[in-house]
Short mmCIF file of N, CA and C in Angstrom, two decimals:
data_model
loop_
_atom_site.label_atom_id
_atom_site.label_comp_id
_atom_site.label_asym_id
_atom_site.label_seq_id
_atom_site.Cartn_x
_atom_site.Cartn_y
_atom_site.Cartn_z
N MET A 22 5.98 -1.73 2.79
CA MET A 22 5.75 -2.92 3.58
C MET A 22 5.30 -4.05 2.64
N PRO A 23 5.90 -5.25 2.75
CA PRO A 23 5.52 -6.36 1.87
C PRO A 23 4.07 -6.77 2.10
N ARG A 24 3.45 -7.16 1.00
CA ARG A 24 2.07 -7.65 1.08
C ARG A 24 2.03 -8.99 1.80
N ARG A 25 0.96 -9.19 2.55
CA ARG A 25 0.76 -10.48 3.22
C ARG A 25 -0.10 -11.36 2.31
N CYS A 26 0.25 -12.62 2.26
CA CYS A 26 -0.50 -13.59 1.48
C CYS A 26 -0.81 -14.80 2.36
N PHE A 27 -1.87 -15.51 1.98
CA PHE A 27 -2.36 -16.63 2.78
C PHE A 27 -2.71 -17.81 1.89
N ARG A 28 -2.41 -18.99 2.39
CA ARG A 28 -2.87 -20.19 1.71
C ARG A 28 -4.32 -20.40 2.11
N LEU A 29 -5.16 -20.61 1.12
CA LEU A 29 -6.58 -20.84 1.34
C LEU A 29 -6.79 -22.34 1.42
N LEU A 30 -7.32 -22.78 2.57
CA LEU A 30 -7.49 -24.21 2.83
C LEU A 30 -8.93 -24.54 3.19
N ASP A 31 -9.27 -25.77 3.03
CA ASP A 31 -10.57 -26.32 3.39
C ASP A 31 -10.55 -26.61 4.90
N ASP A 32 -11.51 -26.07 5.64
CA ASP A 32 -11.57 -26.32 7.08
C ASP A 32 -12.26 -27.66 7.32
N VAL A 33 -11.47 -28.71 7.36
CA VAL A 33 -12.01 -30.06 7.50
C VAL A 33 -12.41 -30.38 8.94
N THR A 34 -12.20 -29.44 9.86
CA THR A 34 -12.54 -29.69 11.26
C THR A 34 -14.01 -29.38 11.58
N LEU A 35 -14.73 -28.79 10.64
CA LEU A 35 -16.12 -28.43 10.90
C LEU A 35 -16.97 -29.68 11.05
N PRO A 36 -17.68 -29.82 12.17
CA PRO A 36 -18.51 -31.01 12.37
C PRO A 36 -19.73 -31.00 11.43
N GLY A 37 -20.09 -32.16 10.92
CA GLY A 37 -21.29 -32.30 10.11
C GLY A 37 -21.19 -31.71 8.72
N ARG A 38 -19.99 -31.41 8.27
CA ARG A 38 -19.81 -30.79 6.96
C ARG A 38 -19.97 -31.80 5.84
N TRP A 39 -20.33 -31.30 4.67
CA TRP A 39 -20.41 -32.18 3.51
C TRP A 39 -19.02 -32.49 2.97
N GLU A 40 -18.92 -33.52 2.17
CA GLU A 40 -17.68 -33.87 1.47
C GLU A 40 -18.04 -34.04 0.01
N LEU A 41 -17.27 -33.39 -0.87
CA LEU A 41 -17.54 -33.40 -2.30
C LEU A 41 -16.55 -34.30 -3.02
N GLY A 42 -17.02 -34.92 -4.09
CA GLY A 42 -16.19 -35.84 -4.86
C GLY A 42 -15.57 -35.20 -6.08
N ILE A 43 -15.06 -36.02 -6.96
CA ILE A 43 -14.40 -35.59 -8.20
C ILE A 43 -15.46 -35.10 -9.17
N PRO A 44 -15.27 -33.92 -9.80
CA PRO A 44 -16.25 -33.42 -10.76
C PRO A 44 -16.52 -34.42 -11.88
N LEU A 45 -17.80 -34.46 -12.29
CA LEU A 45 -18.26 -35.35 -13.34
C LEU A 45 -18.68 -34.53 -14.56
N ASP A 46 -18.47 -35.10 -15.75
CA ASP A 46 -18.89 -34.43 -16.98
C ASP A 46 -20.37 -34.70 -17.24
N ALA A 47 -20.87 -34.19 -18.35
CA ALA A 47 -22.29 -34.32 -18.69
C ALA A 47 -22.72 -35.78 -18.82
N GLY A 48 -21.79 -36.67 -19.12
CA GLY A 48 -22.10 -38.10 -19.25
C GLY A 48 -22.05 -38.85 -17.94
N GLY A 49 -21.74 -38.14 -16.84
CA GLY A 49 -21.65 -38.79 -15.53
C GLY A 49 -20.32 -39.44 -15.25
N ASN A 50 -19.31 -39.16 -16.08
CA ASN A 50 -17.97 -39.71 -15.90
C ASN A 50 -17.07 -38.68 -15.23
N GLU A 51 -16.09 -39.16 -14.46
CA GLU A 51 -15.13 -38.24 -13.87
C GLU A 51 -14.46 -37.46 -15.01
N VAL A 52 -14.24 -36.15 -14.80
CA VAL A 52 -13.59 -35.36 -15.84
C VAL A 52 -12.25 -36.00 -16.18
N GLU A 53 -11.90 -35.89 -17.46
CA GLU A 53 -10.71 -36.58 -17.96
C GLU A 53 -9.44 -36.15 -17.24
N ASP A 54 -9.30 -34.86 -16.96
CA ASP A 54 -8.11 -34.34 -16.32
C ASP A 54 -8.51 -33.51 -15.10
N PRO A 55 -8.76 -34.15 -13.96
CA PRO A 55 -9.21 -33.38 -12.79
C PRO A 55 -8.14 -32.45 -12.23
N TRP A 56 -6.88 -32.62 -12.63
CA TRP A 56 -5.80 -31.75 -12.16
C TRP A 56 -5.86 -30.37 -12.82
N MET A 57 -6.58 -30.26 -13.95
CA MET A 57 -6.58 -29.01 -14.71
C MET A 57 -7.08 -27.83 -13.89
N PHE A 58 -7.92 -28.09 -12.90
CA PHE A 58 -8.50 -27.01 -12.11
C PHE A 58 -7.50 -26.38 -11.14
N ARG A 59 -6.34 -26.98 -10.99
CA ARG A 59 -5.35 -26.43 -10.06
C ARG A 59 -3.97 -26.25 -10.69
N GLU A 60 -3.94 -26.10 -12.01
CA GLU A 60 -2.66 -25.94 -12.70
C GLU A 60 -2.22 -24.49 -12.85
N GLY A 61 -3.04 -23.53 -12.42
CA GLY A 61 -2.65 -22.13 -12.51
C GLY A 61 -2.81 -21.54 -13.89
N ARG A 62 -3.77 -22.05 -14.65
CA ARG A 62 -4.07 -21.50 -15.98
C ARG A 62 -5.55 -21.72 -16.28
N PRO A 63 -6.10 -20.93 -17.21
CA PRO A 63 -7.53 -21.11 -17.53
C PRO A 63 -7.80 -22.51 -18.07
N VAL A 64 -9.01 -22.99 -17.83
CA VAL A 64 -9.43 -24.29 -18.37
C VAL A 64 -10.31 -24.03 -19.58
N PRO A 65 -10.34 -24.98 -20.53
CA PRO A 65 -11.19 -24.80 -21.70
C PRO A 65 -12.67 -24.76 -21.31
N PRO A 66 -13.48 -24.08 -22.12
CA PRO A 66 -14.92 -24.06 -21.82
C PRO A 66 -15.45 -25.49 -21.71
N ARG A 67 -16.38 -25.67 -20.79
CA ARG A 67 -16.88 -27.02 -20.50
C ARG A 67 -18.39 -27.04 -20.60
N GLN A 68 -18.89 -28.21 -20.91
CA GLN A 68 -20.33 -28.42 -20.79
C GLN A 68 -20.63 -28.61 -19.31
N ALA A 69 -21.86 -28.84 -19.01
CA ALA A 69 -22.30 -28.95 -17.61
C ALA A 69 -21.43 -29.91 -16.81
N LEU A 70 -21.09 -29.49 -15.61
CA LEU A 70 -20.34 -30.34 -14.68
C LEU A 70 -21.18 -30.56 -13.43
N LEU A 71 -21.00 -31.72 -12.85
CA LEU A 71 -21.69 -32.06 -11.60
C LEU A 71 -20.63 -32.48 -10.59
N VAL A 72 -20.73 -31.93 -9.39
CA VAL A 72 -19.85 -32.37 -8.31
C VAL A 72 -20.69 -33.27 -7.40
N PRO A 73 -20.31 -34.56 -7.32
CA PRO A 73 -21.10 -35.47 -6.48
C PRO A 73 -20.88 -35.23 -5.00
N LEU A 74 -21.89 -35.55 -4.25
CA LEU A 74 -21.84 -35.45 -2.80
C LEU A 74 -21.37 -36.80 -2.27
N GLU A 75 -20.15 -36.83 -1.75
CA GLU A 75 -19.58 -38.08 -1.22
C GLU A 75 -20.18 -38.41 0.15
N HIS A 76 -20.32 -37.38 0.99
CA HIS A 76 -20.91 -37.53 2.31
C HIS A 76 -21.84 -36.34 2.54
N PRO A 77 -23.13 -36.59 2.75
CA PRO A 77 -24.05 -35.48 2.99
C PRO A 77 -23.69 -34.76 4.28
N GLY A 78 -24.09 -33.51 4.34
CA GLY A 78 -23.83 -32.71 5.52
C GLY A 78 -24.13 -31.26 5.23
N THR A 79 -23.63 -30.39 6.07
CA THR A 79 -23.87 -28.96 5.94
C THR A 79 -23.15 -28.42 4.71
N PRO A 80 -23.89 -27.78 3.79
CA PRO A 80 -23.24 -27.14 2.63
C PRO A 80 -22.33 -26.00 3.09
N LEU A 81 -21.23 -25.84 2.40
CA LEU A 81 -20.24 -24.82 2.75
C LEU A 81 -20.04 -23.85 1.59
N ASP A 82 -19.52 -22.66 1.92
CA ASP A 82 -19.21 -21.67 0.90
C ASP A 82 -17.92 -22.01 0.16
N PHE A 83 -17.04 -22.78 0.80
CA PHE A 83 -15.77 -23.18 0.20
C PHE A 83 -15.49 -24.61 0.59
N SER A 84 -15.21 -25.43 -0.41
CA SER A 84 -14.85 -26.83 -0.16
C SER A 84 -13.83 -27.26 -1.20
N LEU A 85 -12.97 -28.16 -0.82
CA LEU A 85 -12.09 -28.78 -1.79
C LEU A 85 -12.70 -30.12 -2.16
N ALA A 86 -13.15 -30.21 -3.41
CA ALA A 86 -13.70 -31.46 -3.92
C ALA A 86 -12.53 -32.37 -4.30
N GLY A 87 -12.82 -33.48 -4.96
CA GLY A 87 -11.77 -34.41 -5.35
C GLY A 87 -10.64 -33.73 -6.10
N PHE A 88 -9.41 -34.20 -5.89
CA PHE A 88 -8.19 -33.65 -6.48
C PHE A 88 -7.99 -32.18 -6.09
N SER A 89 -8.46 -31.83 -4.88
CA SER A 89 -8.31 -30.48 -4.33
C SER A 89 -8.89 -29.40 -5.22
N THR A 90 -10.02 -29.71 -5.85
CA THR A 90 -10.71 -28.75 -6.71
C THR A 90 -11.55 -27.81 -5.85
N PRO A 91 -11.26 -26.49 -5.87
CA PRO A 91 -12.02 -25.55 -5.04
C PRO A 91 -13.42 -25.32 -5.60
N VAL A 92 -14.42 -25.59 -4.79
CA VAL A 92 -15.82 -25.35 -5.14
C VAL A 92 -16.33 -24.26 -4.21
N VAL A 93 -16.89 -23.19 -4.81
CA VAL A 93 -17.32 -22.03 -4.03
C VAL A 93 -18.78 -21.69 -4.29
N SER A 94 -19.41 -21.11 -3.28
CA SER A 94 -20.79 -20.64 -3.40
C SER A 94 -20.81 -19.35 -4.22
N ALA A 95 -22.00 -18.92 -4.59
CA ALA A 95 -22.15 -17.70 -5.38
C ALA A 95 -21.61 -16.49 -4.63
N ARG A 96 -21.81 -16.44 -3.32
CA ARG A 96 -21.33 -15.27 -2.58
C ARG A 96 -19.82 -15.22 -2.49
N VAL A 97 -19.16 -16.37 -2.40
CA VAL A 97 -17.70 -16.39 -2.42
C VAL A 97 -17.21 -16.08 -3.83
N ALA A 98 -17.88 -16.62 -4.83
CA ALA A 98 -17.52 -16.31 -6.22
C ALA A 98 -17.60 -14.80 -6.46
N ALA A 99 -18.61 -14.13 -5.87
CA ALA A 99 -18.76 -12.68 -6.03
C ALA A 99 -17.57 -11.93 -5.44
N VAL A 100 -17.06 -12.38 -4.30
CA VAL A 100 -15.89 -11.74 -3.69
C VAL A 100 -14.70 -11.85 -4.63
N PHE A 101 -14.46 -13.03 -5.16
CA PHE A 101 -13.33 -13.23 -6.07
C PHE A 101 -13.52 -12.43 -7.36
N SER A 102 -14.74 -12.38 -7.87
CA SER A 102 -15.00 -11.62 -9.10
C SER A 102 -14.75 -10.13 -8.90
N GLU A 103 -15.12 -9.63 -7.74
CA GLU A 103 -14.95 -8.21 -7.46
C GLU A 103 -13.49 -7.83 -7.25
N LEU A 104 -12.75 -8.66 -6.54
CA LEU A 104 -11.39 -8.29 -6.15
C LEU A 104 -10.28 -8.91 -6.99
N ALA A 105 -10.60 -9.94 -7.76
CA ALA A 105 -9.53 -10.65 -8.47
C ALA A 105 -9.97 -11.19 -9.83
N ALA A 106 -10.83 -10.46 -10.52
CA ALA A 106 -11.36 -10.95 -11.81
C ALA A 106 -10.25 -11.30 -12.80
N GLN A 107 -9.13 -10.57 -12.75
CA GLN A 107 -8.03 -10.81 -13.69
C GLN A 107 -7.23 -12.07 -13.35
N ASP A 108 -7.45 -12.65 -12.17
CA ASP A 108 -6.65 -13.79 -11.71
C ASP A 108 -7.42 -15.10 -11.64
N ILE A 109 -8.70 -15.07 -12.01
CA ILE A 109 -9.53 -16.27 -11.80
C ILE A 109 -10.40 -16.58 -13.00
N GLN A 110 -10.90 -17.79 -12.98
CA GLN A 110 -11.96 -18.24 -13.88
C GLN A 110 -12.96 -18.98 -13.01
N LEU A 111 -14.23 -18.69 -13.20
CA LEU A 111 -15.28 -19.39 -12.46
C LEU A 111 -16.00 -20.32 -13.42
N VAL A 112 -15.99 -21.60 -13.09
CA VAL A 112 -16.62 -22.63 -13.92
C VAL A 112 -17.88 -23.09 -13.20
N PRO A 113 -19.07 -22.78 -13.75
CA PRO A 113 -20.31 -23.18 -13.07
C PRO A 113 -20.41 -24.70 -12.92
N VAL A 114 -20.88 -25.14 -11.75
CA VAL A 114 -21.09 -26.56 -11.50
C VAL A 114 -22.39 -26.73 -10.71
N ASP A 115 -22.97 -27.88 -10.86
CA ASP A 115 -24.08 -28.27 -10.00
C ASP A 115 -23.49 -29.16 -8.92
N VAL A 116 -23.96 -28.97 -7.70
CA VAL A 116 -23.57 -29.86 -6.62
C VAL A 116 -24.77 -30.78 -6.39
N GLN A 117 -24.52 -32.06 -6.44
CA GLN A 117 -25.56 -33.08 -6.32
C GLN A 117 -26.49 -32.79 -5.15
N GLY A 118 -27.78 -32.68 -5.45
CA GLY A 118 -28.78 -32.51 -4.41
C GLY A 118 -28.94 -31.09 -3.88
N HIS A 119 -28.25 -30.12 -4.49
CA HIS A 119 -28.32 -28.74 -4.02
C HIS A 119 -28.67 -27.81 -5.17
N GLU A 120 -29.60 -26.90 -4.94
CA GLU A 120 -30.04 -26.00 -5.99
C GLU A 120 -29.26 -24.69 -6.04
N ARG A 121 -28.62 -24.32 -4.94
CA ARG A 121 -27.85 -23.07 -4.94
C ARG A 121 -26.75 -23.15 -5.99
N PRO A 122 -26.43 -22.01 -6.62
CA PRO A 122 -25.35 -22.04 -7.63
C PRO A 122 -23.97 -22.17 -6.97
N TYR A 123 -23.12 -22.94 -7.61
CA TYR A 123 -21.74 -23.12 -7.18
C TYR A 123 -20.84 -23.01 -8.40
N CYS A 124 -19.58 -22.76 -8.15
CA CYS A 124 -18.58 -22.67 -9.21
C CYS A 124 -17.30 -23.36 -8.75
N ILE A 125 -16.56 -23.85 -9.73
CA ILE A 125 -15.18 -24.25 -9.46
C ILE A 125 -14.35 -22.98 -9.62
N LEU A 126 -13.53 -22.70 -8.61
CA LEU A 126 -12.66 -21.52 -8.64
C LEU A 126 -11.32 -21.95 -9.23
N VAL A 127 -10.98 -21.39 -10.39
CA VAL A 127 -9.71 -21.69 -11.04
C VAL A 127 -8.81 -20.46 -10.93
N ALA A 128 -7.69 -20.62 -10.25
CA ALA A 128 -6.68 -19.55 -10.22
C ALA A 128 -5.92 -19.64 -11.54
N THR A 129 -5.90 -18.56 -12.31
CA THR A 129 -5.32 -18.60 -13.65
C THR A 129 -3.88 -18.09 -13.71
N ARG A 130 -3.29 -17.87 -12.54
CA ARG A 130 -1.89 -17.43 -12.50
C ARG A 130 -1.07 -18.45 -11.72
N LEU A 131 0.11 -18.73 -12.26
CA LEU A 131 1.07 -19.64 -11.64
C LEU A 131 2.35 -18.84 -11.43
N ILE A 132 2.76 -18.67 -10.17
CA ILE A 132 3.89 -17.79 -9.87
C ILE A 132 4.99 -18.56 -9.17
N ARG A 133 6.20 -18.38 -9.66
CA ARG A 133 7.38 -19.00 -9.04
C ARG A 133 7.80 -18.11 -7.88
N CYS A 134 7.37 -18.47 -6.67
CA CYS A 134 7.58 -17.57 -5.53
C CYS A 134 7.88 -18.28 -4.21
N ILE A 135 7.95 -19.60 -4.20
CA ILE A 135 8.23 -20.28 -2.94
C ILE A 135 9.65 -19.94 -2.50
N ASP A 136 9.78 -19.53 -1.25
CA ASP A 136 11.07 -19.19 -0.66
C ASP A 136 11.60 -20.45 0.03
N ASP A 137 12.48 -21.15 -0.67
CA ASP A 137 13.01 -22.41 -0.15
C ASP A 137 13.69 -22.24 1.20
N ASP A 138 14.45 -21.17 1.36
CA ASP A 138 15.21 -20.97 2.59
C ASP A 138 14.31 -20.63 3.77
N ALA A 139 13.24 -19.89 3.55
CA ALA A 139 12.36 -19.48 4.64
C ALA A 139 11.33 -20.55 4.99
N SER A 140 11.06 -21.47 4.07
CA SER A 140 10.11 -22.55 4.35
C SER A 140 10.73 -23.54 5.32
N ASP A 141 9.89 -24.23 6.10
CA ASP A 141 10.41 -25.18 7.09
C ASP A 141 11.19 -26.31 6.44
N GLU A 142 10.61 -26.92 5.41
CA GLU A 142 11.28 -28.04 4.73
C GLU A 142 10.82 -28.08 3.28
N VAL A 143 11.79 -28.20 2.39
CA VAL A 143 11.51 -28.29 0.96
C VAL A 143 12.23 -29.51 0.41
N ILE A 144 11.49 -30.36 -0.27
CA ILE A 144 12.09 -31.53 -0.92
C ILE A 144 11.73 -31.45 -2.40
N ARG A 145 12.73 -31.53 -3.26
CA ARG A 145 12.50 -31.49 -4.71
C ARG A 145 12.69 -32.87 -5.31
N TRP A 146 12.00 -33.11 -6.42
CA TRP A 146 12.17 -34.35 -7.16
C TRP A 146 13.57 -34.37 -7.77
N THR A 147 14.22 -35.52 -7.72
CA THR A 147 15.55 -35.70 -8.29
C THR A 147 15.51 -36.79 -9.36
N PRO A 148 16.54 -36.89 -10.20
CA PRO A 148 16.56 -37.97 -11.19
C PRO A 148 16.46 -39.36 -10.56
N GLN A 149 16.96 -39.52 -9.33
CA GLN A 149 16.93 -40.81 -8.66
C GLN A 149 15.50 -41.24 -8.28
N ASP A 150 14.57 -40.30 -8.27
CA ASP A 150 13.18 -40.63 -7.92
C ASP A 150 12.44 -41.35 -9.05
N GLY A 151 13.03 -41.38 -10.25
CA GLY A 151 12.41 -42.09 -11.36
C GLY A 151 11.22 -41.36 -11.98
N ARG A 152 11.12 -40.08 -11.79
CA ARG A 152 10.04 -39.27 -12.39
C ARG A 152 10.67 -38.11 -13.17
N PRO A 153 11.25 -38.40 -14.33
CA PRO A 153 12.00 -37.36 -15.06
C PRO A 153 11.17 -36.11 -15.37
N GLU A 154 9.87 -36.27 -15.55
CA GLU A 154 9.01 -35.12 -15.85
C GLU A 154 8.84 -34.19 -14.65
N ARG A 155 9.21 -34.65 -13.46
CA ARG A 155 9.04 -33.85 -12.23
C ARG A 155 10.35 -33.30 -11.67
N VAL A 156 11.49 -33.70 -12.24
CA VAL A 156 12.79 -33.29 -11.70
C VAL A 156 12.85 -31.76 -11.56
N GLY A 157 13.24 -31.31 -10.38
CA GLY A 157 13.36 -29.89 -10.08
C GLY A 157 12.12 -29.30 -9.45
N GLN A 158 10.97 -29.96 -9.62
CA GLN A 158 9.74 -29.46 -9.00
C GLN A 158 9.72 -29.92 -7.54
N TYR A 159 8.78 -29.33 -6.81
CA TYR A 159 8.68 -29.67 -5.40
C TYR A 159 7.99 -31.01 -5.21
N ARG A 160 8.59 -31.82 -4.37
CA ARG A 160 7.98 -33.09 -3.99
C ARG A 160 7.19 -32.92 -2.70
N ASP A 161 7.69 -32.04 -1.84
CA ASP A 161 6.99 -31.72 -0.60
C ASP A 161 7.46 -30.35 -0.13
N VAL A 162 6.52 -29.58 0.40
CA VAL A 162 6.84 -28.28 0.98
C VAL A 162 6.10 -28.21 2.30
N ASP A 163 6.85 -28.12 3.38
CA ASP A 163 6.27 -28.05 4.72
C ASP A 163 6.56 -26.67 5.29
N GLY A 164 5.55 -26.03 5.87
CA GLY A 164 5.74 -24.70 6.41
C GLY A 164 6.10 -23.71 5.32
N MET A 165 5.36 -23.76 4.22
CA MET A 165 5.68 -22.96 3.04
C MET A 165 5.67 -21.46 3.35
N ARG A 166 6.68 -20.81 2.84
CA ARG A 166 6.77 -19.35 2.86
C ARG A 166 7.03 -18.93 1.41
N ILE A 167 6.49 -17.78 1.04
CA ILE A 167 6.72 -17.27 -0.30
C ILE A 167 7.52 -15.98 -0.23
N ASP A 168 8.09 -15.60 -1.38
CA ASP A 168 8.78 -14.33 -1.52
C ASP A 168 7.77 -13.34 -2.07
N PRO A 169 7.24 -12.42 -1.24
CA PRO A 169 6.20 -11.50 -1.69
C PRO A 169 6.65 -10.61 -2.85
N ALA A 170 7.95 -10.40 -3.00
CA ALA A 170 8.45 -9.58 -4.10
C ALA A 170 8.16 -10.22 -5.46
N GLN A 171 7.95 -11.53 -5.49
CA GLN A 171 7.67 -12.23 -6.75
C GLN A 171 6.20 -12.21 -7.13
N VAL A 172 5.35 -11.82 -6.20
CA VAL A 172 3.89 -11.92 -6.38
C VAL A 172 3.32 -10.80 -7.24
N GLY A 173 3.93 -9.62 -7.21
CA GLY A 173 3.42 -8.50 -7.98
C GLY A 173 2.02 -8.11 -7.53
N ASP A 174 1.13 -7.90 -8.49
CA ASP A 174 -0.23 -7.45 -8.17
C ASP A 174 -1.24 -8.60 -8.08
N ALA A 175 -0.76 -9.83 -8.09
CA ALA A 175 -1.67 -10.99 -8.06
C ALA A 175 -2.48 -11.01 -6.76
N GLN A 176 -3.76 -11.26 -6.90
CA GLN A 176 -4.66 -11.39 -5.76
C GLN A 176 -4.92 -12.86 -5.41
N VAL A 177 -4.84 -13.71 -6.43
CA VAL A 177 -5.08 -15.16 -6.29
C VAL A 177 -4.12 -15.85 -7.24
N PHE A 178 -3.45 -16.92 -6.77
CA PHE A 178 -2.55 -17.64 -7.66
C PHE A 178 -2.21 -19.01 -7.08
N ARG A 179 -1.60 -19.81 -7.94
CA ARG A 179 -1.02 -21.09 -7.54
C ARG A 179 0.50 -20.91 -7.53
N THR A 180 1.18 -21.71 -6.73
CA THR A 180 2.63 -21.63 -6.65
C THR A 180 3.26 -22.62 -7.62
N TRP A 181 4.21 -22.11 -8.41
CA TRP A 181 4.89 -22.95 -9.38
C TRP A 181 5.58 -24.11 -8.67
N GLY A 182 5.45 -25.29 -9.23
CA GLY A 182 6.12 -26.47 -8.70
C GLY A 182 5.39 -27.12 -7.53
N TRP A 183 4.44 -26.42 -6.94
CA TRP A 183 3.65 -26.95 -5.81
C TRP A 183 2.25 -26.38 -5.96
N SER A 184 1.61 -26.75 -7.07
CA SER A 184 0.35 -26.09 -7.45
C SER A 184 -0.82 -26.50 -6.57
N ILE A 185 -0.61 -27.39 -5.64
CA ILE A 185 -1.68 -27.73 -4.69
C ILE A 185 -2.01 -26.51 -3.82
N ALA A 186 -1.06 -25.61 -3.66
CA ALA A 186 -1.26 -24.43 -2.81
C ALA A 186 -2.03 -23.35 -3.57
N LEU A 187 -3.17 -22.96 -3.03
CA LEU A 187 -3.98 -21.85 -3.54
C LEU A 187 -3.73 -20.66 -2.62
N ILE A 188 -3.18 -19.59 -3.18
CA ILE A 188 -2.76 -18.44 -2.38
C ILE A 188 -3.65 -17.24 -2.69
N VAL A 189 -4.02 -16.52 -1.64
CA VAL A 189 -4.84 -15.31 -1.79
C VAL A 189 -4.16 -14.15 -1.06
N SER A 190 -4.48 -12.94 -1.51
CA SER A 190 -3.96 -11.74 -0.87
C SER A 190 -4.69 -11.51 0.45
N GLU A 191 -4.13 -10.61 1.25
CA GLU A 191 -4.79 -10.25 2.50
C GLU A 191 -6.14 -9.59 2.22
N ASP A 192 -6.26 -8.83 1.12
CA ASP A 192 -7.54 -8.20 0.77
C ASP A 192 -8.63 -9.25 0.55
N ILE A 193 -8.29 -10.33 -0.14
CA ILE A 193 -9.26 -11.42 -0.37
C ILE A 193 -9.61 -12.07 0.96
N LYS A 194 -8.59 -12.35 1.78
CA LYS A 194 -8.83 -12.97 3.09
C LYS A 194 -9.81 -12.14 3.91
N LEU A 195 -9.55 -10.83 4.00
CA LEU A 195 -10.42 -9.96 4.80
C LEU A 195 -11.84 -9.90 4.25
N ALA A 196 -11.97 -9.88 2.93
CA ALA A 196 -13.31 -9.84 2.32
C ALA A 196 -14.07 -11.13 2.60
N LEU A 197 -13.40 -12.27 2.54
CA LEU A 197 -14.05 -13.55 2.84
C LEU A 197 -14.45 -13.63 4.31
N GLU A 198 -13.63 -13.07 5.18
CA GLU A 198 -13.99 -13.03 6.60
C GLU A 198 -15.19 -12.10 6.83
N ARG A 199 -15.24 -10.99 6.11
CA ARG A 199 -16.37 -10.05 6.26
C ARG A 199 -17.71 -10.69 5.89
N VAL A 200 -17.69 -11.52 4.82
CA VAL A 200 -18.96 -12.17 4.42
C VAL A 200 -19.21 -13.45 5.21
N ARG A 201 -18.30 -13.75 6.13
CA ARG A 201 -18.40 -14.95 6.99
C ARG A 201 -18.55 -16.23 6.16
N ALA A 202 -17.68 -16.34 5.16
CA ALA A 202 -17.69 -17.53 4.31
C ALA A 202 -17.37 -18.76 5.15
N THR A 203 -18.15 -19.81 4.96
CA THR A 203 -17.96 -21.04 5.72
C THR A 203 -17.05 -22.01 4.98
N GLY A 204 -16.33 -22.82 5.75
CA GLY A 204 -15.49 -23.87 5.18
C GLY A 204 -14.06 -23.45 4.91
N ILE A 205 -13.71 -22.21 5.26
CA ILE A 205 -12.40 -21.67 4.91
C ILE A 205 -11.48 -21.60 6.13
N ARG A 206 -10.22 -21.90 5.85
CA ARG A 206 -9.15 -21.74 6.84
C ARG A 206 -7.98 -21.08 6.11
N PHE A 207 -7.25 -20.21 6.79
CA PHE A 207 -6.13 -19.49 6.19
C PHE A 207 -4.84 -19.81 6.95
N THR A 208 -3.76 -19.90 6.22
CA THR A 208 -2.43 -20.00 6.81
C THR A 208 -1.54 -18.98 6.12
N GLU A 209 -0.93 -18.10 6.91
CA GLU A 209 -0.06 -17.10 6.30
C GLU A 209 1.17 -17.76 5.70
N VAL A 210 1.51 -17.31 4.50
CA VAL A 210 2.69 -17.85 3.81
C VAL A 210 3.69 -16.74 3.59
#
């Protein structure tokens, strides 16, 4: 039976929730390349990072900070460390005004697995779009479905060409539900 996988999303419908901004470096400047946290590869070691609080509210176990950077609580980080240590990197961060430990969750695997035919709508960049560096990559994916045969043993990964999607296995989903992690929403892919 094929493995089930889920896109891990920020539950923005929670009332009174906090909103996190773009990670800042030790000098208080936005990190030079905020996209690095979602490229599907390890990030270089970093000095202290701070995630600013854009809107105060209820702290969550999972939030997407600026540029869709996943920020997780220690208990969510523990779930990922236990079940997917080979697929992730945890980058410690301070969240402005909060003493609890948090980490940026970096999925270190990038897998070419989007099933164009099974997805609702797939639009790829073309030469006519004027972005030669993006030609062939996904411009938009609606109702994304993946080919589970391409996933192998990955527990957490980003999808090639559409790295905004953070995908987790059913085992990770169930473990996060067991610990009642807040701020998370899942969509089966």
